[in-house]
PDB file of C-alpha atoms in Angstrom:
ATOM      1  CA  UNK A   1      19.100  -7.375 -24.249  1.00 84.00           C
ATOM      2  CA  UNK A   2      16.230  -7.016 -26.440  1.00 92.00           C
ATOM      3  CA  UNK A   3      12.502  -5.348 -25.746  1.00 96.00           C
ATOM      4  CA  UNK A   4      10.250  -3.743 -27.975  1.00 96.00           C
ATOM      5  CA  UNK A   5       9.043  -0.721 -25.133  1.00 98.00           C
ATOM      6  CA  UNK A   6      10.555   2.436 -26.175  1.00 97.00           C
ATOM      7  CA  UNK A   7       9.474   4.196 -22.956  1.00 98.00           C
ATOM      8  CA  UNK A   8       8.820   3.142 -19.273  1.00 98.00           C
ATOM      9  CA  UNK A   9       6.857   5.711 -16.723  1.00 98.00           C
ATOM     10  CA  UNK A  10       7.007   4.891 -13.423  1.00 98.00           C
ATOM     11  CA  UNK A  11       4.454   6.535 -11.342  1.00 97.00           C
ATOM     12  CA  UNK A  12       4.053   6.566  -7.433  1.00 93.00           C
ATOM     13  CA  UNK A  13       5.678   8.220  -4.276  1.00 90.00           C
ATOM     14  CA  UNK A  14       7.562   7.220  -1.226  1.00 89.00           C
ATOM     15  CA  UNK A  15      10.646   5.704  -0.819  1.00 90.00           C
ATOM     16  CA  UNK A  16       9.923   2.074  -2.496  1.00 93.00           C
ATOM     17  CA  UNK A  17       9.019   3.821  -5.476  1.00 95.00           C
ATOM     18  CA  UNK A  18      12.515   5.876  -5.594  1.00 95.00           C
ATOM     19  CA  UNK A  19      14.121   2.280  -5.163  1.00 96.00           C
ATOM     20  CA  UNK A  20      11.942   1.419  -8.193  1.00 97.00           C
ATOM     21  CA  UNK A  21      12.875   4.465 -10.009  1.00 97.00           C
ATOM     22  CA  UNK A  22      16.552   4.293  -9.547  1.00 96.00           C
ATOM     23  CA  UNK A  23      16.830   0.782 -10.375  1.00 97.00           C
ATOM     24  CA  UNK A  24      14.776   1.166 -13.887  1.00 97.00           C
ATOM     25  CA  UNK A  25      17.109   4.139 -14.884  1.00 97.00           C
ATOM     26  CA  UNK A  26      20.436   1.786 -13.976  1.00 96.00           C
ATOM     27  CA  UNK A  27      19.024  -0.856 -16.195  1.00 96.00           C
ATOM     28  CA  UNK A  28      18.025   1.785 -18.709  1.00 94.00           C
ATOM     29  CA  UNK A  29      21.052   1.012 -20.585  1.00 92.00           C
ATOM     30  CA  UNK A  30      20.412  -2.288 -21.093  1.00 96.00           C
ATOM     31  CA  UNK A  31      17.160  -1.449 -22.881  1.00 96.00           C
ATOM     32  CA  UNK A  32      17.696   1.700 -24.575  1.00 94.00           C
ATOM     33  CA  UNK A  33      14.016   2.878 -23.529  1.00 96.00           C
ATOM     34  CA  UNK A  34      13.430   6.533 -22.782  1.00 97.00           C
ATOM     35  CA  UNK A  35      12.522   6.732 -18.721  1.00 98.00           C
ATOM     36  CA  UNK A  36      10.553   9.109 -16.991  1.00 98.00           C
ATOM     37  CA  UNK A  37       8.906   9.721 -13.628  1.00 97.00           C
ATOM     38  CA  UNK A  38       5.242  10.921 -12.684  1.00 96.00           C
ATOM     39  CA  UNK A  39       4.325  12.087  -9.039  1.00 94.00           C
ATOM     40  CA  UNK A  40       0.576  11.962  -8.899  1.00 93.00           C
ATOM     41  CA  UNK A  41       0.458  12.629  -5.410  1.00 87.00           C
ATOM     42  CA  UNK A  42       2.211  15.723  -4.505  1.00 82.00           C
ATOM     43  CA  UNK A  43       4.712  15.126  -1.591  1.00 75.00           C
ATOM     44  CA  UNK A  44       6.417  18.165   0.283  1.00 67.00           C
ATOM     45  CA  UNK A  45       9.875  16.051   1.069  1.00 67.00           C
ATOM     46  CA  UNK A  46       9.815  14.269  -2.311  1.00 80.00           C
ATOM     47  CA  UNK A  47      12.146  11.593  -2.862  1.00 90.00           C
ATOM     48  CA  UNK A  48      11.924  11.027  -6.475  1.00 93.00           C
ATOM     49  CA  UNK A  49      11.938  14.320  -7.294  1.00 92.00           C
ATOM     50  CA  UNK A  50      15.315  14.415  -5.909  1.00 93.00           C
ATOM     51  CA  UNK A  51      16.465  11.141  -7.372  1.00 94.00           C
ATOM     52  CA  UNK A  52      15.405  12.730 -10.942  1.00 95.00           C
ATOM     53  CA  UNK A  53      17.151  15.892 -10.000  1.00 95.00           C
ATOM     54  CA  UNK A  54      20.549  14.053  -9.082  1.00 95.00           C
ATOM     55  CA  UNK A  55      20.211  11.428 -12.280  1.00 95.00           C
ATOM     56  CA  UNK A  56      18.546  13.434 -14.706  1.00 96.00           C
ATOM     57  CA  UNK A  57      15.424  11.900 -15.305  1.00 97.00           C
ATOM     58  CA  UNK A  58      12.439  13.886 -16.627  1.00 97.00           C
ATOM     59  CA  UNK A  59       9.974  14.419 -13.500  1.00 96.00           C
ATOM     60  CA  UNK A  60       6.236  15.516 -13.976  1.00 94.00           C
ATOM     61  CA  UNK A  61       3.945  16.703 -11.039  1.00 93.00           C
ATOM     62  CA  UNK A  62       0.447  16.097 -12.394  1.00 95.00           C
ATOM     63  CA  UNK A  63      -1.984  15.737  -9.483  1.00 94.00           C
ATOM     64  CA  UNK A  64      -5.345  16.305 -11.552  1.00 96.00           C
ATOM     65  CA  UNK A  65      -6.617  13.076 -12.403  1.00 95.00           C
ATOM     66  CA  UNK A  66      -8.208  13.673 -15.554  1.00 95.00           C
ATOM     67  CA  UNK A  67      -5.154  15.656 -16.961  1.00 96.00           C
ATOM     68  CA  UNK A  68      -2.508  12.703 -15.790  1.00 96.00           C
ATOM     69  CA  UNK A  69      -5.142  10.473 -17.687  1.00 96.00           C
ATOM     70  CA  UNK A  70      -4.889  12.580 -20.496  1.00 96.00           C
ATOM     71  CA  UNK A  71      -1.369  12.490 -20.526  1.00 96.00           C
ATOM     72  CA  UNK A  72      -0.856   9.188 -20.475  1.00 97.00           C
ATOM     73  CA  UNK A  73      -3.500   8.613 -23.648  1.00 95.00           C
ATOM     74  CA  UNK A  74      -1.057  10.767 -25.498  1.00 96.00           C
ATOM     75  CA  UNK A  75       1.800   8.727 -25.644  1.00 96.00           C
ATOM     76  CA  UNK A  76       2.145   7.013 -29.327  1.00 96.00           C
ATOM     77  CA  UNK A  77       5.306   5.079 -28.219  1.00 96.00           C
ATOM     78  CA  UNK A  78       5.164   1.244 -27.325  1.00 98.00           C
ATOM     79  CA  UNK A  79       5.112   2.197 -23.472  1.00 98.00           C
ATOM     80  CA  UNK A  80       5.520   0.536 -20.297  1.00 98.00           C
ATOM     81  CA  UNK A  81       3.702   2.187 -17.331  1.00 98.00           C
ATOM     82  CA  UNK A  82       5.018   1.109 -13.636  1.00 98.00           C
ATOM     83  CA  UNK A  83       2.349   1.333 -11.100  1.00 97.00           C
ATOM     84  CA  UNK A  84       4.459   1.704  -8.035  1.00 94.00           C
ATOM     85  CA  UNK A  85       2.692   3.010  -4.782  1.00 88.00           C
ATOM     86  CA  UNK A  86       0.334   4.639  -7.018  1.00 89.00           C
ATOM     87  CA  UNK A  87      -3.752   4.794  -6.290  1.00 88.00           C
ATOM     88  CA  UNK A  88      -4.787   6.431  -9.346  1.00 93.00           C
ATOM     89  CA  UNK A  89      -7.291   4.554 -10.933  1.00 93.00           C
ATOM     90  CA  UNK A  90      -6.046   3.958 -15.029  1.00 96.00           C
ATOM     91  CA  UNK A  91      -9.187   4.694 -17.172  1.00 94.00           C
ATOM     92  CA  UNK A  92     -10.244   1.230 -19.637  1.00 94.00           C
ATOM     93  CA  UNK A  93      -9.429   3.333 -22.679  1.00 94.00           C
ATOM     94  CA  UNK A  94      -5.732   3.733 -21.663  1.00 96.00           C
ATOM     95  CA  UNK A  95      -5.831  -0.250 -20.693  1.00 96.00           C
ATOM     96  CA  UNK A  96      -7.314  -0.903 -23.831  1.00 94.00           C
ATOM     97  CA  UNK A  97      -4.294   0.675 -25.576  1.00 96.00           C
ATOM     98  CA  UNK A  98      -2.755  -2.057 -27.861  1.00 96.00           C
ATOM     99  CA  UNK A  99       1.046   0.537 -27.130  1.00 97.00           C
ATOM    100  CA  UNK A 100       0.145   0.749 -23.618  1.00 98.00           C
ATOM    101  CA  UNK A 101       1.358  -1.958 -20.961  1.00 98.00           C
ATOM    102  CA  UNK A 102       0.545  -1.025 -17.509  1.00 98.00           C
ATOM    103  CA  UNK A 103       1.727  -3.330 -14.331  1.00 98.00           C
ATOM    104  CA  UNK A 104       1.003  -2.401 -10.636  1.00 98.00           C
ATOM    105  CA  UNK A 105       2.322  -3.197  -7.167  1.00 97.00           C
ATOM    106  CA  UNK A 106      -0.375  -4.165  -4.337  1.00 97.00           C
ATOM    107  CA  UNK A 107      -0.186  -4.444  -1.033  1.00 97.00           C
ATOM    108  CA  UNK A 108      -1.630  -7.878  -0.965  1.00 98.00           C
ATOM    109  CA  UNK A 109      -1.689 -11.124  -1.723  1.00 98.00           C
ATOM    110  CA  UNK A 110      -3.702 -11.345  -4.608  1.00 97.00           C
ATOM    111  CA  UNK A 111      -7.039 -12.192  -4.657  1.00 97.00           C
ATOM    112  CA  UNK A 112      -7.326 -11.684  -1.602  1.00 96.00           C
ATOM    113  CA  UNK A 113      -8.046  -7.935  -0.354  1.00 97.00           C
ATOM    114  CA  UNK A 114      -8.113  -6.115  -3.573  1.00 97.00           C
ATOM    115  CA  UNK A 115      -8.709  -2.062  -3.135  1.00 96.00           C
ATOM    116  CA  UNK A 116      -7.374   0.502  -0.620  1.00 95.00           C
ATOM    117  CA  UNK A 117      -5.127  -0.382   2.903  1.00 97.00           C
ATOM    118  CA  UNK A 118      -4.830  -3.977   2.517  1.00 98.00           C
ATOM    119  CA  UNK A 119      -2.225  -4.090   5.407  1.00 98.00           C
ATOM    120  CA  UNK A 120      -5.042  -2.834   7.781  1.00 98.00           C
ATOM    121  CA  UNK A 121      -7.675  -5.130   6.944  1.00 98.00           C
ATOM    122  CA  UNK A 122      -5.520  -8.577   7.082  1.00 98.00           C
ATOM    123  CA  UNK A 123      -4.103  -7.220  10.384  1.00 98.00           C
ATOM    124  CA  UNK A 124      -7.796  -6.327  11.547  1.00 98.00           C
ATOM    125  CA  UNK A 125      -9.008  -9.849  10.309  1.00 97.00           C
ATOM    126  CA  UNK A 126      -6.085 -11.953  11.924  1.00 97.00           C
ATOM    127  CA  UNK A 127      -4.208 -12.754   8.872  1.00 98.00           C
ATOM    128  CA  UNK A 128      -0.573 -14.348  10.120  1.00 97.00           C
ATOM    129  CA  UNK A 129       0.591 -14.051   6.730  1.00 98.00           C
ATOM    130  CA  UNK A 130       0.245 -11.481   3.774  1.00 98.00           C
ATOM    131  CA  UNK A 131       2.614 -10.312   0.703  1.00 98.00           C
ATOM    132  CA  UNK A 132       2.786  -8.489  -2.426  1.00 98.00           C
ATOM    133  CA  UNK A 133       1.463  -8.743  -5.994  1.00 98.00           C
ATOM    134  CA  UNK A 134       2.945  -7.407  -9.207  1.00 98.00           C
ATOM    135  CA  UNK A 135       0.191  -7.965 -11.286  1.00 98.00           C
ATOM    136  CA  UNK A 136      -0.852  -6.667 -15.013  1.00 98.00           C
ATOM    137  CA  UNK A 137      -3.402  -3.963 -14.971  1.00 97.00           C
ATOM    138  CA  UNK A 138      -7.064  -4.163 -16.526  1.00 96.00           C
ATOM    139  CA  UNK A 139      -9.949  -2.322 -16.831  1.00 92.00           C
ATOM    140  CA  UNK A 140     -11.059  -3.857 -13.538  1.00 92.00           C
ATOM    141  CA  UNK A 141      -9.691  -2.886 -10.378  1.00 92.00           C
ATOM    142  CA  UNK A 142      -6.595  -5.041  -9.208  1.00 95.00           C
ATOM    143  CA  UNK A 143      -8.305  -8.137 -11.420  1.00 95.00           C
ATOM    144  CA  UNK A 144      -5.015  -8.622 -14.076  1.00 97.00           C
ATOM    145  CA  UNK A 145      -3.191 -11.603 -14.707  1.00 98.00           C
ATOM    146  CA  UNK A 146      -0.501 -12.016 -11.727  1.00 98.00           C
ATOM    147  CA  UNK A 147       2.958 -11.719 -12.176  1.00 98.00           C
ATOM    148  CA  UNK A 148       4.882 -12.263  -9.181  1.00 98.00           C
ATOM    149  CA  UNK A 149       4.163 -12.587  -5.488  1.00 98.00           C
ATOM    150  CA  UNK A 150       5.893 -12.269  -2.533  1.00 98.00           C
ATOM    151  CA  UNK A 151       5.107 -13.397   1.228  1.00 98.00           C
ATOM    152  CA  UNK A 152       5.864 -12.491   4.915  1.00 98.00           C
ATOM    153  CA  UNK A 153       4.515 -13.601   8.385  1.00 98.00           C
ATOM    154  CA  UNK A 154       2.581 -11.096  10.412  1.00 98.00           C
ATOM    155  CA  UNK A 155       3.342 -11.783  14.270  1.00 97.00           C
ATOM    156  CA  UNK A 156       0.892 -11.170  17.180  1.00 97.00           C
ATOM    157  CA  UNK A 157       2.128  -7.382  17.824  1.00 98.00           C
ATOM    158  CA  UNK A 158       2.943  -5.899  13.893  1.00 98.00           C
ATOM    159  CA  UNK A 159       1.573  -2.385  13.347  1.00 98.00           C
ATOM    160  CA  UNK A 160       0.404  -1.753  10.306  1.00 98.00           C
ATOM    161  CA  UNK A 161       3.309   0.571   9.343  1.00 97.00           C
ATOM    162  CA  UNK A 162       5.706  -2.027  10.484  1.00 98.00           C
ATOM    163  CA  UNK A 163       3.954  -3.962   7.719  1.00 98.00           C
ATOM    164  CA  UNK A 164       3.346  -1.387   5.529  1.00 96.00           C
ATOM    165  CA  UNK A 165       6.991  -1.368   5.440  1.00 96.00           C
ATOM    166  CA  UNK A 166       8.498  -4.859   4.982  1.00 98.00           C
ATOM    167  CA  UNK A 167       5.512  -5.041   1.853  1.00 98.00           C
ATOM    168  CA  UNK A 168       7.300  -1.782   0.299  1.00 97.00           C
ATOM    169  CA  UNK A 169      10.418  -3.871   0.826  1.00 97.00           C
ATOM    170  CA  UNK A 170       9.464  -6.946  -0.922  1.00 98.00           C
ATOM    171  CA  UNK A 171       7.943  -4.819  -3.587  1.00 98.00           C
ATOM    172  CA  UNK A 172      11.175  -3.899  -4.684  1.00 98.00           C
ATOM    173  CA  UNK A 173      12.700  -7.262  -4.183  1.00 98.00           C
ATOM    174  CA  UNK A 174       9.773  -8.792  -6.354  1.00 98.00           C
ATOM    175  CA  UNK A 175       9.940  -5.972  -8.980  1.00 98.00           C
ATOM    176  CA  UNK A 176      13.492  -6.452  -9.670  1.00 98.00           C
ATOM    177  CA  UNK A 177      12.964 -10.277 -10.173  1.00 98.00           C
ATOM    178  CA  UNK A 178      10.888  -9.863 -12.900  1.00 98.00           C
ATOM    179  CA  UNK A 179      11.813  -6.709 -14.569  1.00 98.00           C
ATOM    180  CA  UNK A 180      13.877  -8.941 -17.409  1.00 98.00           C
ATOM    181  CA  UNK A 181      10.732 -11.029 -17.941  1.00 98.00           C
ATOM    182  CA  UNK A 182       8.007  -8.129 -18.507  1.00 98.00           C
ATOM    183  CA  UNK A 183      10.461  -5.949 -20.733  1.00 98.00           C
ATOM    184  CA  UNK A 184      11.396  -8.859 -22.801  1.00 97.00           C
ATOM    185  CA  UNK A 185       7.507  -9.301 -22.658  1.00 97.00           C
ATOM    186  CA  UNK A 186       8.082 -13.174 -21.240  1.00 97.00           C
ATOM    187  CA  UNK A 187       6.957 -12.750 -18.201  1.00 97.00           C
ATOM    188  CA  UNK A 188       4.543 -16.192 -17.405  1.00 96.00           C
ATOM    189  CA  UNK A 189       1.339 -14.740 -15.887  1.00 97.00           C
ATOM    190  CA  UNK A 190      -1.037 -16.498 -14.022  1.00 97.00           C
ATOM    191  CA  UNK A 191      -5.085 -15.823 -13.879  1.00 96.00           C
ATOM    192  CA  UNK A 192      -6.153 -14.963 -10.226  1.00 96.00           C
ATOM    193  CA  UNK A 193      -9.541 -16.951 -10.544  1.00 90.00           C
ATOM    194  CA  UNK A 194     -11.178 -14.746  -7.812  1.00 84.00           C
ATOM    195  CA  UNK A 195     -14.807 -15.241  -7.025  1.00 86.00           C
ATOM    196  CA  UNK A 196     -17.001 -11.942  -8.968  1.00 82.00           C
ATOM    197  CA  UNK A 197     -18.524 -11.196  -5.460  1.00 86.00           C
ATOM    198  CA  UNK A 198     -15.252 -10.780  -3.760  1.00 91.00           C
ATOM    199  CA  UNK A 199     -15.058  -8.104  -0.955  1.00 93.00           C
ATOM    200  CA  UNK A 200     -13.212  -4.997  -2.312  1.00 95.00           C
ATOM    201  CA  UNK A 201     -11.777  -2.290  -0.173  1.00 97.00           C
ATOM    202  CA  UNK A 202     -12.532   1.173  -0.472  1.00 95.00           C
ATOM    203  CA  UNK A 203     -10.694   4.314   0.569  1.00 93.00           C
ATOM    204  CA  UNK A 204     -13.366   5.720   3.108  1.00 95.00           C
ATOM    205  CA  UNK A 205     -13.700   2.581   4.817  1.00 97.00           C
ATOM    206  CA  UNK A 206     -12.171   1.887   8.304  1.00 98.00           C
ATOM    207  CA  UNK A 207     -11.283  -1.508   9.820  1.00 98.00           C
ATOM    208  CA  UNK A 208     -13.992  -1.690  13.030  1.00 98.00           C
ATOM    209  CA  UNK A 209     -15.710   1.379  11.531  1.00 98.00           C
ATOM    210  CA  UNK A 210     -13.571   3.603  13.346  1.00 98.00           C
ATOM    211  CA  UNK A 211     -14.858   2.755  16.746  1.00 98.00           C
ATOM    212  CA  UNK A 212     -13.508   0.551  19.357  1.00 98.00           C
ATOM    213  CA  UNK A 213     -15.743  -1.288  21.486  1.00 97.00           C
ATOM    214  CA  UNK A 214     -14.519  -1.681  25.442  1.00 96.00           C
ATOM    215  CA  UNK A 215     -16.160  -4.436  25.952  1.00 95.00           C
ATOM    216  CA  UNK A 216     -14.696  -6.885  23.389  1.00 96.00           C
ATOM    217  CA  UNK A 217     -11.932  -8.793  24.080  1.00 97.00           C
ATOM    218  CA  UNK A 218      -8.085  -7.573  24.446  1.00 98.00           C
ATOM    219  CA  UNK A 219      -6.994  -9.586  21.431  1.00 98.00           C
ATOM    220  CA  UNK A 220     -10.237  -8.270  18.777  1.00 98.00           C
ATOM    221  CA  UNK A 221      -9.104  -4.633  20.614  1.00 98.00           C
ATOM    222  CA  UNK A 222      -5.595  -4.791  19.717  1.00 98.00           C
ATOM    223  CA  UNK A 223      -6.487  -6.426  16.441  1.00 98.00           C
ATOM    224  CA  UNK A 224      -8.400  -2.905  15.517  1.00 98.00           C
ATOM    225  CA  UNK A 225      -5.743  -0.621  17.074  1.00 98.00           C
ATOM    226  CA  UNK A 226      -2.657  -2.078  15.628  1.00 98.00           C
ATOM    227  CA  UNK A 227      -4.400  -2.188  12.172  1.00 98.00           C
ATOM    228  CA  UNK A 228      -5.002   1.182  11.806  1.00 98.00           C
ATOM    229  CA  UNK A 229      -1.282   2.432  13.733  1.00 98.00           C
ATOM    230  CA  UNK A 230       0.539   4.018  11.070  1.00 96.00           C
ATOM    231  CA  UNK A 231       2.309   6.370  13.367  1.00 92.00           C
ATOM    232  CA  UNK A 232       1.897  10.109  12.492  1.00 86.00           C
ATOM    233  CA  UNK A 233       1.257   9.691   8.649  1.00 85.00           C
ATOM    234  CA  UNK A 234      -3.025   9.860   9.507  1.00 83.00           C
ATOM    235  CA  UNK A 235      -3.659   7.429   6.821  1.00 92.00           C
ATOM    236  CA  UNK A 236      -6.985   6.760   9.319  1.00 96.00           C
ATOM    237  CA  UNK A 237      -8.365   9.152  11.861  1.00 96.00           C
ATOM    238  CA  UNK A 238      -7.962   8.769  15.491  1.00 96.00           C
ATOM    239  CA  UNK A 239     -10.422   5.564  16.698  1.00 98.00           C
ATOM    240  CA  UNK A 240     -13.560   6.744  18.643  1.00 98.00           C
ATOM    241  CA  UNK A 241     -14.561   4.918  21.631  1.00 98.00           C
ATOM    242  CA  UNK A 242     -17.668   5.652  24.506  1.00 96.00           C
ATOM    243  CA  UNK A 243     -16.987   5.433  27.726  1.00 94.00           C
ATOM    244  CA  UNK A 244     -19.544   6.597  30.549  1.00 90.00           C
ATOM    245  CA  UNK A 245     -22.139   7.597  27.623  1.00 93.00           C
ATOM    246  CA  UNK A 246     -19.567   9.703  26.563  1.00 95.00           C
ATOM    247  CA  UNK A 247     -17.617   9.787  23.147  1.00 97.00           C
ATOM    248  CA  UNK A 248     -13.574   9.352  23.067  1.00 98.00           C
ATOM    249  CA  UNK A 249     -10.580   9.917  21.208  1.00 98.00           C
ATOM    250  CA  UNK A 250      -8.017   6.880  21.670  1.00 98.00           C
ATOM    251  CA  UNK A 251      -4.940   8.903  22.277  1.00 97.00           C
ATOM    252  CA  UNK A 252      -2.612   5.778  22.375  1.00 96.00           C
ATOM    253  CA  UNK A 253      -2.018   2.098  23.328  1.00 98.00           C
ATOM    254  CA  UNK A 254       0.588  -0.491  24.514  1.00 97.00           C
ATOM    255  CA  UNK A 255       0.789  -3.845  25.676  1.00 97.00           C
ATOM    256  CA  UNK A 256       2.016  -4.212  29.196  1.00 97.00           C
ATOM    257  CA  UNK A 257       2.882  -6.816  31.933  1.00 97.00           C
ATOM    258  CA  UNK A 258       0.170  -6.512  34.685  1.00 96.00           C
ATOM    259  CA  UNK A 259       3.420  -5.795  36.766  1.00 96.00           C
ATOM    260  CA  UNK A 260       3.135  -1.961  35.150  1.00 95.00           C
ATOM    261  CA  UNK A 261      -0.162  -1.061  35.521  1.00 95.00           C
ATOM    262  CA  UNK A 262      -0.693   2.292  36.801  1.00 92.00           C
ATOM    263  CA  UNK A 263      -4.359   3.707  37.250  1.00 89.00           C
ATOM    264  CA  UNK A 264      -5.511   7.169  35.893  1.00 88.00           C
ATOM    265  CA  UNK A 265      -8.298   9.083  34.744  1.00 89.00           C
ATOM    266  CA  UNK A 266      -7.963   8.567  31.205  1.00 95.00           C
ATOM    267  CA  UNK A 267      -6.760   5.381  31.292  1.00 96.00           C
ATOM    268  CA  UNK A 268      -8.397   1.597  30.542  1.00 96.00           C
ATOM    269  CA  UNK A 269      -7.276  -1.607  30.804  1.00 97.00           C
ATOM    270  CA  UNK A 270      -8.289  -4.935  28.997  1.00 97.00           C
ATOM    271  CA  UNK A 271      -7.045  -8.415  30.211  1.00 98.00           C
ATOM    272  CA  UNK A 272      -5.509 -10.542  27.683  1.00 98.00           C
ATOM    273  CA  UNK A 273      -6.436 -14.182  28.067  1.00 96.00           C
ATOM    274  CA  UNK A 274      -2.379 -14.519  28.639  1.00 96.00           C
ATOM    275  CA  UNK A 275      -2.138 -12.475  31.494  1.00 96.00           C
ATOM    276  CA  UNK A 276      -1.185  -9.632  29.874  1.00 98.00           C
ATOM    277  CA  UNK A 277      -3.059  -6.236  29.784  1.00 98.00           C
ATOM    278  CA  UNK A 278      -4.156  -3.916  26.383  1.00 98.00           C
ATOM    279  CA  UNK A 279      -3.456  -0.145  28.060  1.00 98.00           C
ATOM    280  CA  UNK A 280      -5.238   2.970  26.354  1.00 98.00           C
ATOM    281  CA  UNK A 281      -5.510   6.153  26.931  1.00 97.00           C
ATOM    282  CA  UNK A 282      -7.763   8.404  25.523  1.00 97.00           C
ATOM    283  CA  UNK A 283      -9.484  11.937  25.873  1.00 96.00           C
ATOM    284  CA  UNK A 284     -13.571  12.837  26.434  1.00 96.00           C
ATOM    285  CA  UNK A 285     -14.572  14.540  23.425  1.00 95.00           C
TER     286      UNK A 285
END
């Protein structure tokens, strides 16, 4: 097999990333192109830095953003940059690069909910379905040309690291169905002809604004609480709530036949329009 990229970087954390990783260096052969690895965001339990330990790829910590941009400008080689996991934000000069050919995984089904925690907001807006996008990077932000996408269902109880997970899982799936394509640089890429006043999602923002409101309905409740549930990884804060004109912490939540109800202090309950009831428990700040 044939490509013109003499190196590939892949850059990102967590475990879909290693998958990436270790499947790029097992088709390294194929290629010939010199591999290496970038964590940008410095994890204690590192993955990849143990999959480049065991297979001897070169690994680089480079948190600072200016210096990992710097870094990157340096490279002279026709170069292939995986985006995998990765929220580092590639400067247009690097884009520009005529050597430089950058793809990225999101979260999302492209257009729809470019930015930060796509898996929270389609949960918080009532998506029922949702995917991934590789896509070519550009100088705008999740805007390049798509190149492969991927879809699941969400059902009526998904947490957003259940989903969180199954997208990490069909990023791999969808990055090793067109791998061939972008080396060989035939990879057919389609426009995403988004509107230029589409909503993008930033960082610091929080689905519900961080505060759920007891007097909504069970369904928009649950909506809020299972979009930002990613177990103990504190992607969002705890959600705020007021009860008796004072402010609290939502401590946890479950969905429960009215059979199981069991009254306490710190306890609410909201009736589903099934029968059902939305239990939380929380603590007076």
């Amino acid at each position: 097999m044939r490509t013109d990229f003499e190196k590939v970087i892949v850059i990102g954390y967590g475990k879909a990333t290693g998958e990436i990783l270790a499947y790029t260096q097992e088709r390294q052969a194929d290629y010939g192109c010199f591999l290496e690895f970038i964590e940008h965001e410095p994890h204690t339990l590192s993955i990849t830095r143990r999959i480049c330990e065991e297979r001897g790829i070169p690994f680089a910590s480079i948190p600072d953003k200016r210096a990992l941009g710097g870094y990157l400008g340096e490279q002279r080689e026709k170069t292939l940059i995986v985006s995998a996991s990765n929220n580092f934000l590639f400067p247009a000069s690097l884009v520009e690069r005529e050597n430089i050919t950058i793809i990225n995984f999101h979260n999302a089904l492209l257009p729809d909910y470019p930015g930060r925690n796509a898996p929270s907001w389609v949960i918080y807006q009532g998506g029922e379905r949702t995917g991934i996008t590789w896509h070519y990077v550009t100088a705008g932000v999740d805007e390049g040309n798509i190149i492969i996408q991927k879809s699941c269902a969400i059902g009526p109880d998904t947490k957003a690291y259940e989903l969180a997970e199954t997208l990490m899982n069909l990023a791999c799936e969808g990055f090793y169905e067109c791998f061939d394509s972008v080396l060989q640089e035939k990879a057919v890429a389609r426009p995403q002809g988004f509107s230029p006043d589409r909503r993008m999602y930033r960082s610091f923002e929080i689905p519900g604004d961080g505060f759920l409101d007891l007097e909504e309905p069970a369904e928009k409740a649950y909506r809020l609480l299972r979009s930002v549930d990613y177990g103990k990884s504190g992607i969002f804060p705890p959600l705020q709530t007021e009860i008796g004109g004072k402010r609290a912490e939502i401590l946890r939540y479950r969905k429960i036949a009215p059979e199981k109800k069991k009254e306490g202090a710190d306890i609410r309950y909201l009736p589903f329009s099934d029968g059902d009831l939305l239990k939380i428990k929380y603590r007076v700040l």
